Short mmCIF file of C-alpha atoms and ligand atoms in Angstrom, two decimals:
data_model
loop_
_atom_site.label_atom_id
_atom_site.label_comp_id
_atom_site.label_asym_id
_atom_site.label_seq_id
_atom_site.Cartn_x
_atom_site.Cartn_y
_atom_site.Cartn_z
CA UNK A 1 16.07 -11.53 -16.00
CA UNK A 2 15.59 -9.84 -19.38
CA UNK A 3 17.35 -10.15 -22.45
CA UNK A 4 18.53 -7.49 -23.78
CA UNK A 5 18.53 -6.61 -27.86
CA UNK A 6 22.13 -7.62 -27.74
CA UNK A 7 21.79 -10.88 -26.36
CA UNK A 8 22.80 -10.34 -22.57
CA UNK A 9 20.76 -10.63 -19.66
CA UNK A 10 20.10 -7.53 -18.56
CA UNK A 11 19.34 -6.89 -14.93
CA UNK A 12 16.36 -4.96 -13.37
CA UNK A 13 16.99 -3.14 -10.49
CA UNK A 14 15.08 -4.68 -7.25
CA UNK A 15 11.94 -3.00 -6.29
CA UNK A 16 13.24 -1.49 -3.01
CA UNK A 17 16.09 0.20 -4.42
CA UNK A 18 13.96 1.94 -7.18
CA UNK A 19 11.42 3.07 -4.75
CA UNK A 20 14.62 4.35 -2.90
CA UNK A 21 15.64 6.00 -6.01
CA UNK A 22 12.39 7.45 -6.11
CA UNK A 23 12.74 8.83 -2.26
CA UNK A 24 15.79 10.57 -3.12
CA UNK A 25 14.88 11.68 -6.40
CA UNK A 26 11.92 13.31 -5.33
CA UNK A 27 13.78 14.59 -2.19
CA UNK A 28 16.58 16.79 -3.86
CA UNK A 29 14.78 17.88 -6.78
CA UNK A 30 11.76 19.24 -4.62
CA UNK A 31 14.81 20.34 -1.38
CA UNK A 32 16.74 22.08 -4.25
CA UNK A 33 13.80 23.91 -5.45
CA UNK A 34 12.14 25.31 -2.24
CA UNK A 35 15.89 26.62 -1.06
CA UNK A 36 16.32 28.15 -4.49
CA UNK A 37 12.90 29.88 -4.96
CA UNK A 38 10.71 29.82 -1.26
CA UNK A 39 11.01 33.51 0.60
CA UNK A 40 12.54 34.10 4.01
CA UNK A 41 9.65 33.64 6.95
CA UNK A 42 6.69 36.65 6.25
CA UNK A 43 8.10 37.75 3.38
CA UNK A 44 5.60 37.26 0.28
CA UNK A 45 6.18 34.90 -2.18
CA UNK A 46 7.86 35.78 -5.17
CA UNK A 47 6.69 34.71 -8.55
CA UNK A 48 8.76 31.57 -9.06
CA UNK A 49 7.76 30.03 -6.13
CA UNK A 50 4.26 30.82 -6.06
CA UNK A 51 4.79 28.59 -9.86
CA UNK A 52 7.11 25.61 -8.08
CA UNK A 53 4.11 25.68 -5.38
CA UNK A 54 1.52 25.20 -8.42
CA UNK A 55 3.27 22.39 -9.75
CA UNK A 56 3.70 20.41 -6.50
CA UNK A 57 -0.19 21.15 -5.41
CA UNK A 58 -1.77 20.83 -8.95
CA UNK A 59 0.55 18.48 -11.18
CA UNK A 60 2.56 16.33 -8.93
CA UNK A 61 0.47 15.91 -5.70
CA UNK A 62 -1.92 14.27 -7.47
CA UNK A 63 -0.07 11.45 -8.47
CA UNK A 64 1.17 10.98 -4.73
CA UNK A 65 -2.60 11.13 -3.47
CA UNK A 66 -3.07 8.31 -6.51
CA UNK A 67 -0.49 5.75 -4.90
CA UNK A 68 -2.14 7.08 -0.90
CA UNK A 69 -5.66 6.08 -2.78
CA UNK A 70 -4.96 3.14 -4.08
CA UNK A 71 -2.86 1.75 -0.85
CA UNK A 72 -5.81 2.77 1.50
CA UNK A 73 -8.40 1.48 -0.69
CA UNK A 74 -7.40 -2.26 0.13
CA UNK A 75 -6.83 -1.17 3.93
CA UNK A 76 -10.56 -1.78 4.32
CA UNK A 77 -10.84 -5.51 3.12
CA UNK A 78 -7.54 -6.79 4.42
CA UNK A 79 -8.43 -5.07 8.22
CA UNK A 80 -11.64 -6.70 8.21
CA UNK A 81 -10.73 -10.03 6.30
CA UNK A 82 -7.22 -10.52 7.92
CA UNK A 83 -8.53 -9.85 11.68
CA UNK A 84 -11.65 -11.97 11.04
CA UNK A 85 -9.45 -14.79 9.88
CA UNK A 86 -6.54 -14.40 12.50
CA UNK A 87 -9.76 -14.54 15.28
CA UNK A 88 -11.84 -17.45 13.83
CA UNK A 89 -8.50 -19.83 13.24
CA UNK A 90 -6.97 -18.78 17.06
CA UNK A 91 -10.63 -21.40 17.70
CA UNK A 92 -11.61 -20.33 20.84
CA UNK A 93 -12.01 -16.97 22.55
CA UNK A 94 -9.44 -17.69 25.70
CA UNK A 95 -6.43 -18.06 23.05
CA UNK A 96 -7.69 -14.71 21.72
CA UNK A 97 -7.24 -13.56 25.30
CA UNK A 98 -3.92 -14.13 25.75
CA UNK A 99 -3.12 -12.94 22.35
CA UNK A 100 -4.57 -9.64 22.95
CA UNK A 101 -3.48 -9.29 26.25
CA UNK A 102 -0.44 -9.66 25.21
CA UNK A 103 -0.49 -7.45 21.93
CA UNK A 104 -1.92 -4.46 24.38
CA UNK A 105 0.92 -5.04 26.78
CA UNK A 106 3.47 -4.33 24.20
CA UNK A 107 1.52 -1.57 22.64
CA UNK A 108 1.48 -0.05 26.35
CA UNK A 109 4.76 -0.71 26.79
CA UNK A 110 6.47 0.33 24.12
CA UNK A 111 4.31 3.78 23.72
CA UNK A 112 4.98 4.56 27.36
CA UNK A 113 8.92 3.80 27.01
CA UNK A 114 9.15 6.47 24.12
CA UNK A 115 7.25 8.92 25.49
CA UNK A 116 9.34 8.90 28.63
CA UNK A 117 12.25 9.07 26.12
CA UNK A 118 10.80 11.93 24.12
CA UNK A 119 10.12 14.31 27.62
CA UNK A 120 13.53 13.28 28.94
CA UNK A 121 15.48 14.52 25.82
CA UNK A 122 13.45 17.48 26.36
CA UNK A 123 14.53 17.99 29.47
CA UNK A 124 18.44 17.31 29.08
CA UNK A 125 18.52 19.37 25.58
CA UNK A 126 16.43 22.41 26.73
CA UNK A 127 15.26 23.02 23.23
CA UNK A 128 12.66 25.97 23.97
CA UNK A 129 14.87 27.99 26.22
CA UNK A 130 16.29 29.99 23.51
CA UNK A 131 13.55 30.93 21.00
CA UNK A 132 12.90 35.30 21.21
CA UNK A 133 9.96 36.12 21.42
CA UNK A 134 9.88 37.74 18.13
CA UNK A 135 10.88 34.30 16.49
CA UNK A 136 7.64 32.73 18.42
CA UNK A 137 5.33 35.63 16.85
CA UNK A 138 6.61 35.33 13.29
CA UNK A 139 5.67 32.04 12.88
CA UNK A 140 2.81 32.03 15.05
CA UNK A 141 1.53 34.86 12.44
CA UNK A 142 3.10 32.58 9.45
CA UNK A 143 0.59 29.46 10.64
CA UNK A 144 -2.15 30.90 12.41
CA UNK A 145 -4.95 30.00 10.05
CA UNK A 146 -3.32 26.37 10.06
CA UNK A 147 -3.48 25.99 13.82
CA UNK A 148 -6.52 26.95 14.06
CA UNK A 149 -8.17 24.64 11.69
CA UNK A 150 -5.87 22.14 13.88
CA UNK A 151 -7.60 23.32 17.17
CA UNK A 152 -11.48 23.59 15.98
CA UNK A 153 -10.90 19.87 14.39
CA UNK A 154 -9.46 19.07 17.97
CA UNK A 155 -13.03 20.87 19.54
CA UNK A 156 -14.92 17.68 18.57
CA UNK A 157 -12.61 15.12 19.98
CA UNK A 158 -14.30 13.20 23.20
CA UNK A 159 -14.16 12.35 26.47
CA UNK A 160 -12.16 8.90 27.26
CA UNK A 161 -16.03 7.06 28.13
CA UNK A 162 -17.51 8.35 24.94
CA UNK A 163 -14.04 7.45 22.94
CA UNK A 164 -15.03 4.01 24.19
CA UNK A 165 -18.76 3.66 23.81
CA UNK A 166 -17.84 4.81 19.94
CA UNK A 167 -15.74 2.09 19.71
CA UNK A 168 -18.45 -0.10 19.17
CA UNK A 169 -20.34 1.19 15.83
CA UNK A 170 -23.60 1.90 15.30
CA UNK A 171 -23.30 1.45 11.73
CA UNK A 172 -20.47 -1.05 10.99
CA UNK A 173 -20.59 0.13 6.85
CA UNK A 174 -19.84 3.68 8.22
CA UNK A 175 -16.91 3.04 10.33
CA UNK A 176 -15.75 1.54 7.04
CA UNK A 177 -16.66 4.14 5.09
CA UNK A 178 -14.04 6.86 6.92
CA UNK A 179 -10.05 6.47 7.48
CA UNK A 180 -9.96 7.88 10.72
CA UNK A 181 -12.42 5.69 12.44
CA UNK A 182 -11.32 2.05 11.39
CA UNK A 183 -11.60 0.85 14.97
CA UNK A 184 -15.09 0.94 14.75
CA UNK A 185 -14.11 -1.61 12.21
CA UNK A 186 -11.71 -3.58 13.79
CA UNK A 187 -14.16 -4.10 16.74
CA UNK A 188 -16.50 -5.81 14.89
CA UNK A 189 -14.42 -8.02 12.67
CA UNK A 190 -12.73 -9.09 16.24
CA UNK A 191 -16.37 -9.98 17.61
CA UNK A 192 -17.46 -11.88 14.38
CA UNK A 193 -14.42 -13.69 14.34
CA UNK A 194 -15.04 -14.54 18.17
CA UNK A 195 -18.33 -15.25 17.53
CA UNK A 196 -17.13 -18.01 14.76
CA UNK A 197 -15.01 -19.68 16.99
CA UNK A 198 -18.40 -20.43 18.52
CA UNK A 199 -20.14 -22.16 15.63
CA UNK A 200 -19.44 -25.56 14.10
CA UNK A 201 -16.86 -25.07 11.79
CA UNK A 202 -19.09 -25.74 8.82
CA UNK A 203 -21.55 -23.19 9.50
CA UNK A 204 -18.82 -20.33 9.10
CA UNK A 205 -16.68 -22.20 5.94
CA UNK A 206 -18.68 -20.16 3.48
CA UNK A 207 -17.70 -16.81 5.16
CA UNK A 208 -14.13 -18.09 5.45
CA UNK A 209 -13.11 -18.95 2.29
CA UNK A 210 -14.74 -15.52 0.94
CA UNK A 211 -12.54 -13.62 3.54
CA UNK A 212 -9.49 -16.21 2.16
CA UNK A 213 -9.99 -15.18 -1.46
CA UNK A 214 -10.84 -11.46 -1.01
CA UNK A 215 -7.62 -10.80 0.99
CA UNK A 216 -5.05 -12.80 -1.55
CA UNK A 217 -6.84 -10.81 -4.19
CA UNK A 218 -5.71 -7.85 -2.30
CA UNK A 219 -2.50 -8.72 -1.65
CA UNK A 220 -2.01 -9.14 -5.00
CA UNK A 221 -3.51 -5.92 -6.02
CA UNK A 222 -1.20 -4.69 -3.11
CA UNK A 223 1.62 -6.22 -5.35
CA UNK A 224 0.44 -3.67 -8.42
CA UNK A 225 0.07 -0.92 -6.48
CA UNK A 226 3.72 -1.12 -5.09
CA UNK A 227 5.21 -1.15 -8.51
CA UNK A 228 3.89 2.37 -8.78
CA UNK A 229 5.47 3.02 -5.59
CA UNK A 230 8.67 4.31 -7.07
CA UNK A 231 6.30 7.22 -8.92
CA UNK A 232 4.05 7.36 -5.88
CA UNK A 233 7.12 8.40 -3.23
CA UNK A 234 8.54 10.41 -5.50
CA UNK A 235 6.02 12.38 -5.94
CA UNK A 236 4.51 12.49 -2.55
CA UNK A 237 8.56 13.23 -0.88
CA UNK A 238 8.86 16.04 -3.94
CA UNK A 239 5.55 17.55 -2.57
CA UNK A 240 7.21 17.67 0.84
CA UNK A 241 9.78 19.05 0.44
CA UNK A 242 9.20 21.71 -1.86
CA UNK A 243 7.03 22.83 0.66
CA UNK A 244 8.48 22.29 3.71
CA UNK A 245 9.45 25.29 5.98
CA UNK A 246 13.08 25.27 5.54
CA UNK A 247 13.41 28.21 7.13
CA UNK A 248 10.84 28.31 10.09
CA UNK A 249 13.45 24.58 10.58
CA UNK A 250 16.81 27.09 11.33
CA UNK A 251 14.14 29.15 13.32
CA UNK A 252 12.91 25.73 15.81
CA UNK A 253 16.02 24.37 14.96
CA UNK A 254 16.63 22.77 18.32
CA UNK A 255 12.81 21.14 18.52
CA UNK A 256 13.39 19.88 15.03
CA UNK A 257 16.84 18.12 16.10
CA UNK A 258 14.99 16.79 19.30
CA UNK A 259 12.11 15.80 17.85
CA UNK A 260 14.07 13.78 14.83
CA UNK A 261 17.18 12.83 16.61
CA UNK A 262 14.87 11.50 19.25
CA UNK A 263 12.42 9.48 16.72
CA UNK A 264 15.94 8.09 14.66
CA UNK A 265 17.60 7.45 17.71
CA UNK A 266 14.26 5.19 19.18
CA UNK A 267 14.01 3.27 15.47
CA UNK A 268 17.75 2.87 15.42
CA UNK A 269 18.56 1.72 18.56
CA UNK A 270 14.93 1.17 20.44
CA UNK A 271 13.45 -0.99 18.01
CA UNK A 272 16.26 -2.58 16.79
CA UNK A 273 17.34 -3.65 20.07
CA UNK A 274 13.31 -4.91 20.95
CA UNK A 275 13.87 -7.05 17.52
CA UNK A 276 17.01 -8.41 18.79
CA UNK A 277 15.56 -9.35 21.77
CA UNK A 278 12.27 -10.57 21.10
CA UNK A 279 12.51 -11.70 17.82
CA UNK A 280 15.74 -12.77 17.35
CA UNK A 281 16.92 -10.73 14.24
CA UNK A 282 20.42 -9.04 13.85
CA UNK A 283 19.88 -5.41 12.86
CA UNK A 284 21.55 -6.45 9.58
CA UNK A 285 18.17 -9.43 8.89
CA UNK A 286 15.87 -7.08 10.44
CA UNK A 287 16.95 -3.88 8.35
CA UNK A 288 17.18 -6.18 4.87
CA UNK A 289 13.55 -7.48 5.32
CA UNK A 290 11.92 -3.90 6.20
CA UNK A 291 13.29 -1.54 3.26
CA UNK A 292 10.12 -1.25 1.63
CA UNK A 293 8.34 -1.24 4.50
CA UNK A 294 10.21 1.57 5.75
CA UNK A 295 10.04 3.92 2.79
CA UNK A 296 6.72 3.35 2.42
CA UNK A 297 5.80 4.11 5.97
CA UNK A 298 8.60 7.51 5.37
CA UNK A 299 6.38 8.88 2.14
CA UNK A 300 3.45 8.24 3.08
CA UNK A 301 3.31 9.44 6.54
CA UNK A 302 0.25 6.97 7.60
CA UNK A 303 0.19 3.82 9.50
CA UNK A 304 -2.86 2.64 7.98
CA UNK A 305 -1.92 3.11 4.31
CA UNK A 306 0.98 1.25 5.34
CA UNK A 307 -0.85 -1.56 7.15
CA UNK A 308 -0.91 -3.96 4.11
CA UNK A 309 3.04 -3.90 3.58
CA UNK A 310 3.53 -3.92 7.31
CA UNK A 311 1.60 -7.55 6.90
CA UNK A 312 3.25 -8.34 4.10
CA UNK A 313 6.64 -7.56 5.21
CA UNK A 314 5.92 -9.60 8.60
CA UNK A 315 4.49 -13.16 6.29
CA UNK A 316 6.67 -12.84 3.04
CA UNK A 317 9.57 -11.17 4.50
CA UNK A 318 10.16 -12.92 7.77
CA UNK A 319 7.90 -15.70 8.35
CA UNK A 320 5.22 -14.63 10.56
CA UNK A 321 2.06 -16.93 10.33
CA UNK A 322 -1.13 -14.57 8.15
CA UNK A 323 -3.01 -14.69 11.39
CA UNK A 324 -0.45 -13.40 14.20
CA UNK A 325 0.34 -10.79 11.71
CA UNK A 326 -3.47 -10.12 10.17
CA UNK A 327 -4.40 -10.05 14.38
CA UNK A 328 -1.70 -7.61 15.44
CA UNK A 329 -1.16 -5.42 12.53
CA UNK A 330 -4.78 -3.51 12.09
CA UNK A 331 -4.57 -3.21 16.27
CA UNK A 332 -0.96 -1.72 15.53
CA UNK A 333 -1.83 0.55 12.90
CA UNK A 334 -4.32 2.25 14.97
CA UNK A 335 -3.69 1.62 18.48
CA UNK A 336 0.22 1.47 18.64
CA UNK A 337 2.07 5.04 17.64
CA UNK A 338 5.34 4.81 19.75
CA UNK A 339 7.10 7.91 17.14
CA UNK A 340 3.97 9.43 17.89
CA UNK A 341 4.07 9.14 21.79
CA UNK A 342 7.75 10.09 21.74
CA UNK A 343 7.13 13.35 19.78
CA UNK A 344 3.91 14.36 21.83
CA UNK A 345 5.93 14.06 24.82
CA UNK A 346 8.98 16.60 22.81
CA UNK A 347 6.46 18.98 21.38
CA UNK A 348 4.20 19.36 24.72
CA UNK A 349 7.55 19.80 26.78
CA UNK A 350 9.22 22.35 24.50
CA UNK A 351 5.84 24.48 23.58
CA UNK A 352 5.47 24.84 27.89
CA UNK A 353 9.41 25.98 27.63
CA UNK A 354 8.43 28.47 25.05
CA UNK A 355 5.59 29.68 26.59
CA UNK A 356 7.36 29.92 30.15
CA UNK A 357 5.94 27.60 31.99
CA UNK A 358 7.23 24.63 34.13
CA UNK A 359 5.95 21.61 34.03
CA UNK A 360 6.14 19.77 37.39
CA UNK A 361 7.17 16.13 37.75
CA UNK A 362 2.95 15.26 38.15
CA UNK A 363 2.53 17.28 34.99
CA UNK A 364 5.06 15.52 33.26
CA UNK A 365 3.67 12.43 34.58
CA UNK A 366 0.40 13.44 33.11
CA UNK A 367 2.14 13.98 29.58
CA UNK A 368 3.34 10.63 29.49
CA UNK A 369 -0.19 9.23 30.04
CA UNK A 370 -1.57 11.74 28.08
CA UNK A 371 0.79 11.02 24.97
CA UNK A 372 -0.04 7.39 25.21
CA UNK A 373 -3.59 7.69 25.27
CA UNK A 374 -3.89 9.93 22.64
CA UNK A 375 -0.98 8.20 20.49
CA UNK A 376 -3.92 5.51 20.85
CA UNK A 377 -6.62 7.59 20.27
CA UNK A 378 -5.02 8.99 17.08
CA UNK A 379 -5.89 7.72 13.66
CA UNK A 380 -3.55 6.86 11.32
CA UNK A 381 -3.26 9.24 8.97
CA UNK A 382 -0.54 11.90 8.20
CA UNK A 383 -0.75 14.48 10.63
CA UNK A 384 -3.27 12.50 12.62
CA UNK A 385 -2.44 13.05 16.08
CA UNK A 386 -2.09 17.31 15.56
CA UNK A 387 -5.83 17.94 17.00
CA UNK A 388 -4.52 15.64 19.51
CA UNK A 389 -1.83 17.49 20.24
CA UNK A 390 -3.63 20.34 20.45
CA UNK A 391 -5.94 19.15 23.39
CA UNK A 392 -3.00 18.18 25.55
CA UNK A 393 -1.45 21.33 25.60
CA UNK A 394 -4.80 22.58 26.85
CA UNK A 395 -4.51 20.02 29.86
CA UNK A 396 -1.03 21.44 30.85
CA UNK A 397 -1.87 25.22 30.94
CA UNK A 398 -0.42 25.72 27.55
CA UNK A 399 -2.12 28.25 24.68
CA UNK A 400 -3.09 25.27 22.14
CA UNK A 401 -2.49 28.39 19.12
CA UNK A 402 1.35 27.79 20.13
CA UNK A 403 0.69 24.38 17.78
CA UNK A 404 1.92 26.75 15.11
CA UNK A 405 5.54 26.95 16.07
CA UNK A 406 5.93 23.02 14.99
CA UNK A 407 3.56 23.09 12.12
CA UNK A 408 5.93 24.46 9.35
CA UNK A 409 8.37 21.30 10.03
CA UNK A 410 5.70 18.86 11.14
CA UNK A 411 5.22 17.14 7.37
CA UNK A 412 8.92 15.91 7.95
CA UNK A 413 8.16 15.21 11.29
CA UNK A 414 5.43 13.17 10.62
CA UNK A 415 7.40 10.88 7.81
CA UNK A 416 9.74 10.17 10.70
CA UNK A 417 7.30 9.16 13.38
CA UNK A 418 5.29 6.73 11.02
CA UNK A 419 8.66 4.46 10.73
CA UNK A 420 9.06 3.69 14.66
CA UNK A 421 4.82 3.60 14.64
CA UNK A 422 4.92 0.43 12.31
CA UNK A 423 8.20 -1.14 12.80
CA UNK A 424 7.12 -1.64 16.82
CA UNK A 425 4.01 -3.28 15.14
CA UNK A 426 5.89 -5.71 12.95
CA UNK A 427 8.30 -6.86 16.07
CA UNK A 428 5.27 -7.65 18.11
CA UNK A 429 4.09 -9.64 15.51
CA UNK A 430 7.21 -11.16 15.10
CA UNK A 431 7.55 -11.89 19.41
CA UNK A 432 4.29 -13.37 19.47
CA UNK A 433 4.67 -15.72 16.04
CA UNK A 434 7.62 -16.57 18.08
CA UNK A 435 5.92 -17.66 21.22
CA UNK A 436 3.40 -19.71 19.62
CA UNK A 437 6.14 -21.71 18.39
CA UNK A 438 6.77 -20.29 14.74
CA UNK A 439 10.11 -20.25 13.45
CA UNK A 440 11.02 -17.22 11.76
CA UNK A 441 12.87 -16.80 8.80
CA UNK A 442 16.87 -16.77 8.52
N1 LIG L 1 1.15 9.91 10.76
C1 LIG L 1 1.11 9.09 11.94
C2 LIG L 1 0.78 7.65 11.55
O1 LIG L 1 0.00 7.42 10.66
C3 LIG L 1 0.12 9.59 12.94
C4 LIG L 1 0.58 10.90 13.56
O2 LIG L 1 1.39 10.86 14.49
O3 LIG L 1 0.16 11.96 13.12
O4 LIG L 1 1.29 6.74 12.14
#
């Protein structure tokens, strides 16, 4: 505590409750802003918001890509340090068997469960029964150019074979070098760490200690960086949501409350209950120790800027030994998206019920394996699963351009389906420190 000039202690507020105060802060000034000034659906902007739009693209959004920057430019070391680490000191390849066996059993798991979830509140709420067709052409009009930059990035994506032979990289500096390929990554910091478990301990001490020192240096530049965070959210939420499509939300209205009540409704009671269960944590523990985790994950929108906390939050916060969570948490961040399965599975389902068509139980089937696969497949980055999105709608019969119906609402979307996308990360981490006999903290 400080003193103040008077004397007194004075107390400074916690760091999660003035990153909080930045969420909210951010939220209303940017909410109040975009209702006051942002024109009705097609109409053209007038001259006060085309000015609030300036500010949030040219003066503010910068500041929010600042805190993005500096939180993915650690992602990098502490995915290749932290998995090289957590392989080498499992010492010997079966025990990284059954860890990973188990980790991809829970990502499977878990994805499938809330993708099932997300077509069967699809399904009970009928949420694209209603919209005219006049509603459907507006906004397909309103975010045509969008969707199609959506669908040609979507154009390149692979077949399942190739998505696994590029797995492996050619160039190991390059799959470093780019967000949205950090598997290529992972893979090899997984086989080098296998790979020591082969050598005489000596032989690899050198390489150890290096990976030791360069990830507490980044967790400690990790530390600095979320002391901007209350600036950072703000910013990024105010860019949000003086932007967001307000109105095109009245217009899907009934997507919007499936898509969100379904992702709250998985966090609240899905992964609360899995912590419950395989962790041990009342929602009360669980909730305390993943505040900052949360609203970084919410502002943010990316698993993989949000990596670091999420390993963070599991050690500091709750116990978990550094290499359960450095093992799980890079795998997590880009293989396990169970917000993003959930809300494939809504937004395939309601786009068919817009455009007419039935999906048969097989089809629907094929959207749950589908949705996990590419919730997999899709990198962690806001908005990463969209070209994703784009080719599964192809596989059902549906027009991929009818992407732009959920684009308008899809930033707040995406803040949602980040939290259950990390927080299922964390509890595996947290089930498997538990099975190897770690206690967790009270
Ligand atoms: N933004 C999500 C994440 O990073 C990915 C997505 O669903 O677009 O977890």
């Amino acid at each position: 505590m400080e003193p103040s000039p008077e004397g007194a202690p004075r107390r400074r507020m916690s760091l999660p409750t003035r990153i909080l105060l930045g969420l909210v802060l951010g939220a209303v000034v940017g909410a109040v802003l975009n209702v006051l000034y942002a024109p009705p659906l097609g109409e053209p902007k007038p001259e006060a918001y085309v000015r609030v739009e300036w500010w949030a693209d040219e003066v503010v959004k910068p500041f929010g890509t600042l805190f993005l920057n500096l939180l993915f430019m650690v992602v990098v070391p502490i995915v290749f340090c932290s998995l090289f680490l957590g392989v080498a000191g499992l010492g010997s390849v079966q025990k990284l068997g059954s860890l990973g066996s188990r980790t991809l059993l829970w990502f499977l798991g878990t994805t499938g469960l809330a993708a099932v979830l997300g077509i069967t509140l699809v399904r009970v709420i009928e949420p694209g029964k209603n919209v005219s067709p006049d509603v459907v052409e507006a906004i397909k009009q309103q975010y045509a150019s969008t969707a199609q930059q959506k669908i040609a990035q979507s154009a390149g994506a692979k077949g399942w074979l190739e998505m696994v032979v590029d797995m492996v990289p050619k160039n190991v500096v390059g799959a470093a070098g780019d967000n949205t390929k950090i598997l290529g990554l992972i893979v090899f910091a997984l086989i080098l760490g296998a790979a020591a478990t082969r050598l005489p301990q000596d032989r690899t001490r050198v390489l150890r200690e290096l990976c030791e020192s360069l990830y507490e240096l980044c967790v400690k530049v990790l530390g600095w960086v979320m002391e901007f965070a209350p600036i950072g959210v703000a910013c990024l939420i105010f860019h949000a949501s003086a932007k967001l499509g307000f109105d095109v939300m009245k217009l899907v209205g009934w997507y919007f409350v499936t898509a969100m009540g379904g992702l709250i409704f998985y966090q609240l009671v899905v992964v609360t209950a899995l912590a419950r269960v395989f962790a041990g944590l009342s929602p009360r523990r669980f909730y305390r120790g993943v505040r900052t985790l949360l609203i970084t994950a919410f502002s943010t929108s990316s698993s993989n800027a949000t990596m670091p906390t999420t390993i963070r939050t599991a050690v500091d916060e709750f116990g978990a030994p550094k290499e359960i969570a450095g093992f799980v948490m890079p795998l997590g961040a880009t293989m396990n998206m169970n917000g993003t399965a959930l809300f494939e599975g809504v937004s395939v389902l309601f786009l068919a019920q817009v455009y007419g068509k039935g999906l048969s139980i097989g089809e629907q089937l094929l959207v749950v394996g589908v949705a996990v696969l590419t919730a997999i497949g899709a990198a962690g980055v806001p908005g990463g699963s969209i070209p994703l999105l784009a080719i599964v709608l192809i596989q059902v019969g549906v027009p991929p351009e009818f992407l732009a119906l959920i684009l308008g609402v899809d930033r707040l979307v995406d803040m949602t389906r980040t939290l259950p996308n990390v927080t299922s990360d964390l509890v595996c981490s947290l089930w498997l420190s538990r099975r190897e006999g770690h206690q967790l903290k009270a």
